[in-house]
PDB file of N, CA, C and O in Angstrom:
ATOM      1  N   MET A   1       5.437   4.866  -6.689  1.00 92.00           N
ATOM      2  CA  MET A   1       4.136   4.324  -6.420  1.00 92.00           C
ATOM      3  C   MET A   1       4.312   3.086  -5.561  1.00 92.00           C
ATOM      4  O   MET A   1       5.195   2.271  -5.799  1.00 92.00           O
ATOM      5  N   LEU A   2       3.468   2.945  -4.559  1.00 94.00           N
ATOM      6  CA  LEU A   2       3.475   1.776  -3.688  1.00 94.00           C
ATOM      7  C   LEU A   2       2.296   0.891  -4.055  1.00 94.00           C
ATOM      8  O   LEU A   2       1.165   1.369  -4.160  1.00 94.00           O
ATOM      9  N   VAL A   3       2.565  -0.388  -4.271  1.00 96.00           N
ATOM     10  CA  VAL A   3       1.527  -1.350  -4.647  1.00 96.00           C
ATOM     11  C   VAL A   3       1.571  -2.508  -3.654  1.00 96.00           C
ATOM     12  O   VAL A   3       2.634  -3.074  -3.415  1.00 96.00           O
ATOM     13  N   GLU A   4       0.420  -2.829  -3.066  1.00 96.00           N
ATOM     14  CA  GLU A   4       0.329  -4.017  -2.223  1.00 96.00           C
ATOM     15  C   GLU A   4      -0.438  -5.076  -2.992  1.00 96.00           C
ATOM     16  O   GLU A   4      -1.521  -4.815  -3.523  1.00 96.00           O
ATOM     17  N   LEU A   5       0.146  -6.266  -3.071  1.00 97.00           N
ATOM     18  CA  LEU A   5      -0.480  -7.365  -3.793  1.00 97.00           C
ATOM     19  C   LEU A   5      -1.377  -8.169  -2.850  1.00 97.00           C
ATOM     20  O   LEU A   5      -1.214  -8.126  -1.631  1.00 97.00           O
ATOM     21  N   LYS A   6      -2.296  -8.917  -3.410  1.00 96.00           N
ATOM     22  CA  LYS A   6      -3.185  -9.766  -2.607  1.00 96.00           C
ATOM     23  C   LYS A   6      -2.409 -10.796  -1.803  1.00 96.00           C
ATOM     24  O   LYS A   6      -2.863 -11.256  -0.763  1.00 96.00           O
ATOM     25  N   SER A   7      -1.211 -11.138  -2.246  1.00 96.00           N
ATOM     26  CA  SER A   7      -0.354 -12.094  -1.541  1.00 96.00           C
ATOM     27  C   SER A   7       0.291 -11.489  -0.297  1.00 96.00           C
ATOM     28  O   SER A   7       0.888 -12.199   0.500  1.00 96.00           O
ATOM     29  N   GLY A   8       0.196 -10.147  -0.150  1.00 96.00           N
ATOM     30  CA  GLY A   8       0.818  -9.463   0.971  1.00 96.00           C
ATOM     31  C   GLY A   8       2.154  -8.842   0.635  1.00 96.00           C
ATOM     32  O   GLY A   8       2.689  -8.049   1.407  1.00 96.00           O
ATOM     33  N   GLU A   9       2.723  -9.189  -0.510  1.00 97.00           N
ATOM     34  CA  GLU A   9       3.975  -8.582  -0.946  1.00 97.00           C
ATOM     35  C   GLU A   9       3.726  -7.130  -1.336  1.00 97.00           C
ATOM     36  O   GLU A   9       2.615  -6.770  -1.724  1.00 97.00           O
ATOM     37  N   THR A  10       4.758  -6.293  -1.226  1.00 97.00           N
ATOM     38  CA  THR A  10       4.639  -4.909  -1.669  1.00 97.00           C
ATOM     39  C   THR A  10       5.683  -4.612  -2.732  1.00 97.00           C
ATOM     40  O   THR A  10       6.764  -5.206  -2.764  1.00 97.00           O
ATOM     41  N   LEU A  11       5.341  -3.679  -3.601  1.00 97.00           N
ATOM     42  CA  LEU A  11       6.225  -3.212  -4.662  1.00 97.00           C
ATOM     43  C   LEU A  11       6.278  -1.701  -4.570  1.00 97.00           C
ATOM     44  O   LEU A  11       5.241  -1.046  -4.434  1.00 97.00           O
ATOM     45  N   ASN A  12       7.465  -1.154  -4.619  1.00 96.00           N
ATOM     46  CA  ASN A  12       7.627   0.289  -4.581  1.00 96.00           C
ATOM     47  C   ASN A  12       8.517   0.673  -5.747  1.00 96.00           C
ATOM     48  O   ASN A  12       9.670   0.249  -5.823  1.00 96.00           O
ATOM     49  N   GLY A  13       7.963   1.447  -6.694  1.00 95.00           N
ATOM     50  CA  GLY A  13       8.736   1.798  -7.869  1.00 95.00           C
ATOM     51  C   GLY A  13       8.113   2.928  -8.653  1.00 95.00           C
ATOM     52  O   GLY A  13       7.087   3.492  -8.272  1.00 95.00           O
ATOM     53  N   LEU A  14       8.727   3.234  -9.762  1.00 94.00           N
ATOM     54  CA  LEU A  14       8.310   4.314 -10.642  1.00 94.00           C
ATOM     55  C   LEU A  14       7.273   3.787 -11.631  1.00 94.00           C
ATOM     56  O   LEU A  14       7.548   2.834 -12.370  1.00 94.00           O
ATOM     57  N   LEU A  15       6.094   4.391 -11.646  1.00 93.00           N
ATOM     58  CA  LEU A  15       5.028   3.966 -12.561  1.00 93.00           C
ATOM     59  C   LEU A  15       5.377   4.390 -13.985  1.00 93.00           C
ATOM     60  O   LEU A  15       5.583   5.566 -14.266  1.00 93.00           O
ATOM     61  N   ILE A  16       5.444   3.404 -14.883  1.00 94.00           N
ATOM     62  CA  ILE A  16       5.764   3.659 -16.287  1.00 94.00           C
ATOM     63  C   ILE A  16       4.503   3.596 -17.141  1.00 94.00           C
ATOM     64  O   ILE A  16       4.304   4.400 -18.032  1.00 94.00           O
ATOM     65  N   ASN A  17       3.634   2.626 -16.834  1.00 93.00           N
ATOM     66  CA  ASN A  17       2.441   2.446 -17.650  1.00 93.00           C
ATOM     67  C   ASN A  17       1.322   1.845 -16.804  1.00 93.00           C
ATOM     68  O   ASN A  17       1.573   1.084 -15.876  1.00 93.00           O
ATOM     69  N   CYS A  18       0.102   2.193 -17.161  1.00 92.00           N
ATOM     70  CA  CYS A  18      -1.090   1.642 -16.521  1.00 92.00           C
ATOM     71  C   CYS A  18      -2.171   1.573 -17.598  1.00 92.00           C
ATOM     72  O   CYS A  18      -2.356   2.527 -18.348  1.00 92.00           O
ATOM     73  N   ASP A  19      -2.871   0.433 -17.683  1.00 93.00           N
ATOM     74  CA  ASP A  19      -3.929   0.329 -18.684  1.00 93.00           C
ATOM     75  C   ASP A  19      -5.304   0.307 -18.006  1.00 93.00           C
ATOM     76  O   ASP A  19      -5.407   0.462 -16.787  1.00 93.00           O
ATOM     77  N   THR A  20      -6.349   0.109 -18.785  1.00 93.00           N
ATOM     78  CA  THR A  20      -7.709   0.170 -18.253  1.00 93.00           C
ATOM     79  C   THR A  20      -8.049  -0.972 -17.303  1.00 93.00           C
ATOM     80  O   THR A  20      -9.028  -0.889 -16.573  1.00 93.00           O
ATOM     81  N   TRP A  21      -7.253  -2.031 -17.286  1.00 93.00           N
ATOM     82  CA  TRP A  21      -7.464  -3.150 -16.369  1.00 93.00           C
ATOM     83  C   TRP A  21      -6.577  -3.020 -15.133  1.00 93.00           C
ATOM     84  O   TRP A  21      -6.461  -3.951 -14.360  1.00 93.00           O
ATOM     85  N   MET A  22      -5.912  -1.872 -14.986  1.00 91.00           N
ATOM     86  CA  MET A  22      -4.996  -1.586 -13.880  1.00 91.00           C
ATOM     87  C   MET A  22      -3.757  -2.476 -13.900  1.00 91.00           C
ATOM     88  O   MET A  22      -3.120  -2.683 -12.861  1.00 91.00           O
ATOM     89  N   ASN A  23      -3.425  -3.036 -15.066  1.00 96.00           N
ATOM     90  CA  ASN A  23      -2.126  -3.692 -15.217  1.00 96.00           C
ATOM     91  C   ASN A  23      -1.072  -2.594 -15.157  1.00 96.00           C
ATOM     92  O   ASN A  23      -1.243  -1.520 -15.749  1.00 96.00           O
ATOM     93  N   LEU A  24       0.002  -2.835 -14.423  1.00 96.00           N
ATOM     94  CA  LEU A  24       1.009  -1.805 -14.189  1.00 96.00           C
ATOM     95  C   LEU A  24       2.372  -2.249 -14.677  1.00 96.00           C
ATOM     96  O   LEU A  24       2.721  -3.427 -14.582  1.00 96.00           O
ATOM     97  N   THR A  25       3.157  -1.303 -15.148  1.00 96.00           N
ATOM     98  CA  THR A  25       4.571  -1.513 -15.397  1.00 96.00           C
ATOM     99  C   THR A  25       5.308  -0.547 -14.488  1.00 96.00           C
ATOM    100  O   THR A  25       5.062   0.659 -14.513  1.00 96.00           O
ATOM    101  N   LEU A  26       6.201  -1.092 -13.644  1.00 96.00           N
ATOM    102  CA  LEU A  26       6.993  -0.297 -12.715  1.00 96.00           C
ATOM    103  C   LEU A  26       8.467  -0.495 -13.011  1.00 96.00           C
ATOM    104  O   LEU A  26       8.883  -1.585 -13.393  1.00 96.00           O
ATOM    105  N   ARG A  27       9.264   0.561 -12.822  1.00 96.00           N
ATOM    106  CA  ARG A  27      10.719   0.481 -12.969  1.00 96.00           C
ATOM    107  C   ARG A  27      11.383   0.852 -11.655  1.00 96.00           C
ATOM    108  O   ARG A  27      10.792   1.525 -10.830  1.00 96.00           O
ATOM    109  N   GLU A  28      12.644   0.427 -11.512  1.00 97.00           N
ATOM    110  CA  GLU A  28      13.436   0.697 -10.308  1.00 97.00           C
ATOM    111  C   GLU A  28      12.654   0.258  -9.072  1.00 97.00           C
ATOM    112  O   GLU A  28      12.399   1.028  -8.160  1.00 97.00           O
ATOM    113  N   VAL A  29      12.288  -1.004  -9.055  1.00 97.00           N
ATOM    114  CA  VAL A  29      11.361  -1.555  -8.061  1.00 97.00           C
ATOM    115  C   VAL A  29      12.095  -2.183  -6.883  1.00 97.00           C
ATOM    116  O   VAL A  29      13.117  -2.848  -7.067  1.00 97.00           O
ATOM    117  N   VAL A  30      11.554  -1.961  -5.691  1.00 97.00           N
ATOM    118  CA  VAL A  30      11.958  -2.714  -4.502  1.00 97.00           C
ATOM    119  C   VAL A  30      10.755  -3.556  -4.110  1.00 97.00           C
ATOM    120  O   VAL A  30       9.681  -3.025  -3.816  1.00 97.00           O
ATOM    121  N   GLN A  31      10.928  -4.864  -4.158  1.00 98.00           N
ATOM    122  CA  GLN A  31       9.870  -5.804  -3.796  1.00 98.00           C
ATOM    123  C   GLN A  31      10.152  -6.298  -2.381  1.00 98.00           C
ATOM    124  O   GLN A  31      11.280  -6.648  -2.042  1.00 98.00           O
ATOM    125  N   THR A  32       9.120  -6.307  -1.545  1.00 97.00           N
ATOM    126  CA  THR A  32       9.240  -6.763  -0.155  1.00 97.00           C
ATOM    127  C   THR A  32       8.352  -7.979   0.033  1.00 97.00           C
ATOM    128  O   THR A  32       7.195  -7.974  -0.391  1.00 97.00           O
ATOM    129  N   SER A  33       8.884  -9.006   0.678  1.00 97.00           N
ATOM    130  CA  SER A  33       8.105 -10.218   0.936  1.00 97.00           C
ATOM    131  C   SER A  33       6.944  -9.901   1.878  1.00 97.00           C
ATOM    132  O   SER A  33       6.953  -8.896   2.586  1.00 97.00           O
ATOM    133  N   SER A  34       5.957 -10.774   1.907  1.00 95.00           N
ATOM    134  CA  SER A  34       4.763 -10.541   2.724  1.00 95.00           C
ATOM    135  C   SER A  34       5.088 -10.496   4.210  1.00 95.00           C
ATOM    136  O   SER A  34       4.408  -9.808   4.971  1.00 95.00           O
ATOM    137  N   ASP A  35       6.147 -11.175   4.638  1.00 96.00           N
ATOM    138  CA  ASP A  35       6.524 -11.136   6.056  1.00 96.00           C
ATOM    139  C   ASP A  35       7.486  -9.988   6.364  1.00 96.00           C
ATOM    140  O   ASP A  35       7.832  -9.751   7.522  1.00 96.00           O
ATOM    141  N   GLY A  36       7.928  -9.263   5.335  1.00 93.00           N
ATOM    142  CA  GLY A  36       8.803  -8.110   5.515  1.00 93.00           C
ATOM    143  C   GLY A  36      10.251  -8.447   5.776  1.00 93.00           C
ATOM    144  O   GLY A  36      11.054  -7.559   6.069  1.00 93.00           O
ATOM    145  N   ASP A  37      10.614  -9.709   5.659  1.00 96.00           N
ATOM    146  CA  ASP A  37      11.979 -10.137   5.955  1.00 96.00           C
ATOM    147  C   ASP A  37      12.929 -10.094   4.758  1.00 96.00           C
ATOM    148  O   ASP A  37      14.140 -10.045   4.939  1.00 96.00           O
ATOM    149  N   ARG A  38      12.392 -10.143   3.545  1.00 97.00           N
ATOM    150  CA  ARG A  38      13.237 -10.209   2.355  1.00 97.00           C
ATOM    151  C   ARG A  38      12.907  -9.066   1.403  1.00 97.00           C
ATOM    152  O   ARG A  38      11.751  -8.654   1.292  1.00 97.00           O
ATOM    153  N   PHE A  39      13.956  -8.588   0.723  1.00 97.00           N
ATOM    154  CA  PHE A  39      13.818  -7.490  -0.228  1.00 97.00           C
ATOM    155  C   PHE A  39      14.555  -7.843  -1.514  1.00 97.00           C
ATOM    156  O   PHE A  39      15.594  -8.485  -1.472  1.00 97.00           O
ATOM    157  N   TRP A  40      14.011  -7.416  -2.632  1.00 97.00           N
ATOM    158  CA  TRP A  40      14.649  -7.609  -3.935  1.00 97.00           C
ATOM    159  C   TRP A  40      14.606  -6.300  -4.704  1.00 97.00           C
ATOM    160  O   TRP A  40      13.606  -5.576  -4.663  1.00 97.00           O
ATOM    161  N   ARG A  41      15.661  -6.014  -5.426  1.00 98.00           N
ATOM    162  CA  ARG A  41      15.684  -4.872  -6.361  1.00 98.00           C
ATOM    163  C   ARG A  41      15.484  -5.438  -7.760  1.00 98.00           C
ATOM    164  O   ARG A  41      16.192  -6.353  -8.168  1.00 98.00           O
ATOM    165  N   LEU A  42      14.517  -4.871  -8.460  1.00 97.00           N
ATOM    166  CA  LEU A  42      14.203  -5.321  -9.813  1.00 97.00           C
ATOM    167  C   LEU A  42      14.271  -4.128 -10.759  1.00 97.00           C
ATOM    168  O   LEU A  42      13.764  -3.054 -10.439  1.00 97.00           O
ATOM    169  N   PRO A  43      14.862  -4.303 -11.937  1.00 98.00           N
ATOM    170  CA  PRO A  43      14.926  -3.180 -12.879  1.00 98.00           C
ATOM    171  C   PRO A  43      13.545  -2.814 -13.423  1.00 98.00           C
ATOM    172  O   PRO A  43      13.251  -1.634 -13.638  1.00 98.00           O
ATOM    173  N   GLU A  44      12.681  -3.810 -13.625  1.00 98.00           N
ATOM    174  CA  GLU A  44      11.339  -3.552 -14.164  1.00 98.00           C
ATOM    175  C   GLU A  44      10.445  -4.737 -13.829  1.00 98.00           C
ATOM    176  O   GLU A  44      10.908  -5.872 -13.740  1.00 98.00           O
ATOM    177  N   ILE A  45       9.157  -4.459 -13.638  1.00 97.00           N
ATOM    178  CA  ILE A  45       8.209  -5.526 -13.345  1.00 97.00           C
ATOM    179  C   ILE A  45       6.854  -5.171 -13.953  1.00 97.00           C
ATOM    180  O   ILE A  45       6.477  -4.003 -14.021  1.00 97.00           O
ATOM    181  N   TYR A  46       6.170  -6.192 -14.429  1.00 97.00           N
ATOM    182  CA  TYR A  46       4.805  -6.055 -14.939  1.00 97.00           C
ATOM    183  C   TYR A  46       3.875  -6.687 -13.907  1.00 97.00           C
ATOM    184  O   TYR A  46       4.107  -7.814 -13.479  1.00 97.00           O
ATOM    185  N   VAL A  47       2.858  -5.959 -13.481  1.00 97.00           N
ATOM    186  CA  VAL A  47       1.940  -6.438 -12.447  1.00 97.00           C
ATOM    187  C   VAL A  47       0.549  -6.566 -13.040  1.00 97.00           C
ATOM    188  O   VAL A  47       0.000  -5.583 -13.558  1.00 97.00           O
ATOM    189  N   ARG A  48      -0.002  -7.735 -12.974  1.00 97.00           N
ATOM    190  CA  ARG A  48      -1.362  -7.945 -13.455  1.00 97.00           C
ATOM    191  C   ARG A  48      -2.343  -7.282 -12.486  1.00 97.00           C
ATOM    192  O   ARG A  48      -2.267  -7.463 -11.269  1.00 97.00           O
ATOM    193  N   GLY A  49      -3.260  -6.504 -13.010  1.00 95.00           N
ATOM    194  CA  GLY A  49      -4.180  -5.728 -12.188  1.00 95.00           C
ATOM    195  C   GLY A  49      -5.007  -6.550 -11.219  1.00 95.00           C
ATOM    196  O   GLY A  49      -5.319  -6.100 -10.120  1.00 95.00           O
ATOM    197  N   SER A  50      -5.345  -7.781 -11.587  1.00 96.00           N
ATOM    198  CA  SER A  50      -6.182  -8.617 -10.723  1.00 96.00           C
ATOM    199  C   SER A  50      -5.444  -9.085  -9.472  1.00 96.00           C
ATOM    200  O   SER A  50      -6.064  -9.579  -8.538  1.00 96.00           O
ATOM    201  N   THR A  51      -4.109  -8.917  -9.426  1.00 96.00           N
ATOM    202  CA  THR A  51      -3.335  -9.322  -8.248  1.00 96.00           C
ATOM    203  C   THR A  51      -3.133  -8.175  -7.264  1.00 96.00           C
ATOM    204  O   THR A  51      -2.605  -8.379  -6.179  1.00 96.00           O
ATOM    205  N   VAL A  52      -3.574  -6.962  -7.625  1.00 95.00           N
ATOM    206  CA  VAL A  52      -3.350  -5.776  -6.796  1.00 95.00           C
ATOM    207  C   VAL A  52      -4.438  -5.645  -5.745  1.00 95.00           C
ATOM    208  O   VAL A  52      -5.631  -5.703  -6.057  1.00 95.00           O
ATOM    209  N   SER A  53      -4.018  -5.463  -4.507  1.00 94.00           N
ATOM    210  CA  SER A  53      -4.944  -5.224  -3.405  1.00 94.00           C
ATOM    211  C   SER A  53      -5.131  -3.720  -3.198  1.00 94.00           C
ATOM    212  O   SER A  53      -6.250  -3.229  -3.110  1.00 94.00           O
ATOM    213  N   THR A  54      -4.023  -2.991  -3.105  1.00 91.00           N
ATOM    214  CA  THR A  54      -4.038  -1.552  -2.837  1.00 91.00           C
ATOM    215  C   THR A  54      -2.913  -0.887  -3.612  1.00 91.00           C
ATOM    216  O   THR A  54      -1.858  -1.484  -3.800  1.00 91.00           O
ATOM    217  N   HIS A  55      -3.144   0.346  -4.037  1.00 84.00           N
ATOM    218  CA  HIS A  55      -2.058   1.126  -4.620  1.00 84.00           C
ATOM    219  C   HIS A  55      -2.128   2.549  -4.078  1.00 84.00           C
ATOM    220  O   HIS A  55      -3.211   3.061  -3.834  1.00 84.00           O
ATOM    221  N   ILE A  56      -0.962   3.133  -3.862  1.00 86.00           N
ATOM    222  CA  ILE A  56      -0.874   4.497  -3.347  1.00 86.00           C
ATOM    223  C   ILE A  56      -0.030   5.301  -4.313  1.00 86.00           C
ATOM    224  O   ILE A  56       1.126   4.968  -4.576  1.00 86.00           O
ATOM    225  N   ILE A  57      -0.627   6.352  -4.842  1.00 81.00           N
ATOM    226  CA  ILE A  57       0.075   7.236  -5.770  1.00 81.00           C
ATOM    227  C   ILE A  57       0.486   8.480  -4.990  1.00 81.00           C
ATOM    228  O   ILE A  57      -0.364   9.145  -4.395  1.00 81.00           O
ATOM    229  N   PRO A  58       1.780   8.805  -4.962  1.00 77.00           N
ATOM    230  CA  PRO A  58       2.218   9.991  -4.215  1.00 77.00           C
ATOM    231  C   PRO A  58       1.635  11.270  -4.800  1.00 77.00           C
ATOM    232  O   PRO A  58       1.440  11.367  -6.015  1.00 77.00           O
ATOM    233  N   PRO A  59       1.334  12.249  -3.951  1.00 75.00           N
ATOM    234  CA  PRO A  59       0.746  13.510  -4.427  1.00 75.00           C
ATOM    235  C   PRO A  59       1.607  14.227  -5.458  1.00 75.00           C
ATOM    236  O   PRO A  59       1.077  14.929  -6.312  1.00 75.00           O
ATOM    237  N   THR A  60       2.921  14.038  -5.434  1.00 69.00           N
ATOM    238  CA  THR A  60       3.795  14.722  -6.387  1.00 69.00           C
ATOM    239  C   THR A  60       3.547  14.282  -7.819  1.00 69.00           C
ATOM    240  O   THR A  60       3.888  14.989  -8.749  1.00 69.00           O
ATOM    241  N   MET A  61       2.940  13.114  -8.017  1.00 60.00           N
ATOM    242  CA  MET A  61       2.660  12.658  -9.382  1.00 60.00           C
ATOM    243  C   MET A  61       1.578  13.501 -10.027  1.00 60.00           C
ATOM    244  O   MET A  61       1.436  13.523 -11.231  1.00 60.00           O
ATOM    245  N   GLY A  62       0.798  14.226  -9.250  1.00 57.00           N
ATOM    246  CA  GLY A  62      -0.242  15.078  -9.791  1.00 57.00           C
ATOM    247  C   GLY A  62       0.261  16.448 -10.197  1.00 57.00           C
ATOM    248  O   GLY A  62      -0.475  17.243 -10.763  1.00 57.00           O
ATOM    249  N   ASP A  63       1.535  16.761  -9.927  1.00 58.00           N
ATOM    250  CA  ASP A  63       2.079  18.091 -10.234  1.00 58.00           C
ATOM    251  C   ASP A  63       2.015  18.411 -11.717  1.00 58.00           C
ATOM    252  O   ASP A  63       1.893  19.571 -12.089  1.00 58.00           O
ATOM    253  N   GLY A  64       2.102  17.414 -12.571  1.00 57.00           N
ATOM    254  CA  GLY A  64       2.070  17.651 -14.005  1.00 57.00           C
ATOM    255  C   GLY A  64       0.669  17.882 -14.551  1.00 57.00           C
ATOM    256  O   GLY A  64       0.485  18.206 -15.705  1.00 57.00           O
ATOM    257  N   GLY A  65      -0.350  17.719 -13.707  1.00 52.00           N
ATOM    258  CA  GLY A  65      -1.702  17.973 -14.120  1.00 52.00           C
ATOM    259  C   GLY A  65      -2.405  16.773 -14.730  1.00 52.00           C
ATOM    260  O   GLY A  65      -3.596  16.817 -14.989  1.00 52.00           O
ATOM    261  N   TRP A  66      -1.698  15.667 -14.951  1.00 51.00           N
ATOM    262  CA  TRP A  66      -2.333  14.534 -15.623  1.00 51.00           C
ATOM    263  C   TRP A  66      -3.264  13.762 -14.714  1.00 51.00           C
ATOM    264  O   TRP A  66      -4.072  12.976 -15.177  1.00 51.00           O
ATOM    265  N   LEU A  67      -3.205  13.973 -13.396  1.00 49.00           N
ATOM    266  CA  LEU A  67      -4.153  13.323 -12.486  1.00 49.00           C
ATOM    267  C   LEU A  67      -5.301  14.243 -12.114  1.00 49.00           C
ATOM    268  O   LEU A  67      -6.226  13.847 -11.447  1.00 49.00           O
ATOM    269  N   SER A  68      -5.222  15.485 -12.527  1.00 44.00           N
ATOM    270  CA  SER A  68      -6.250  16.465 -12.144  1.00 44.00           C
ATOM    271  C   SER A  68      -7.525  16.269 -12.925  1.00 44.00           C
ATOM    272  O   SER A  68      -7.561  15.813 -14.004  1.00 44.00           O
TER     273      SER A  68
END
């Protein structure tokens, strides 16, 4: 899942959990700075839903039927 934060930073990782406020838990994350110059690998991150600007869920996540 790709998540863009309001700060301009992006997070790309495996979605583990999402609640009704769109708070997310991601694993195996690559975080990119807003200017695109720096990258960090994080084992896990919790993202507060109010900081999310955009999120993109890959179509393959719907294969299990849980997004249908």
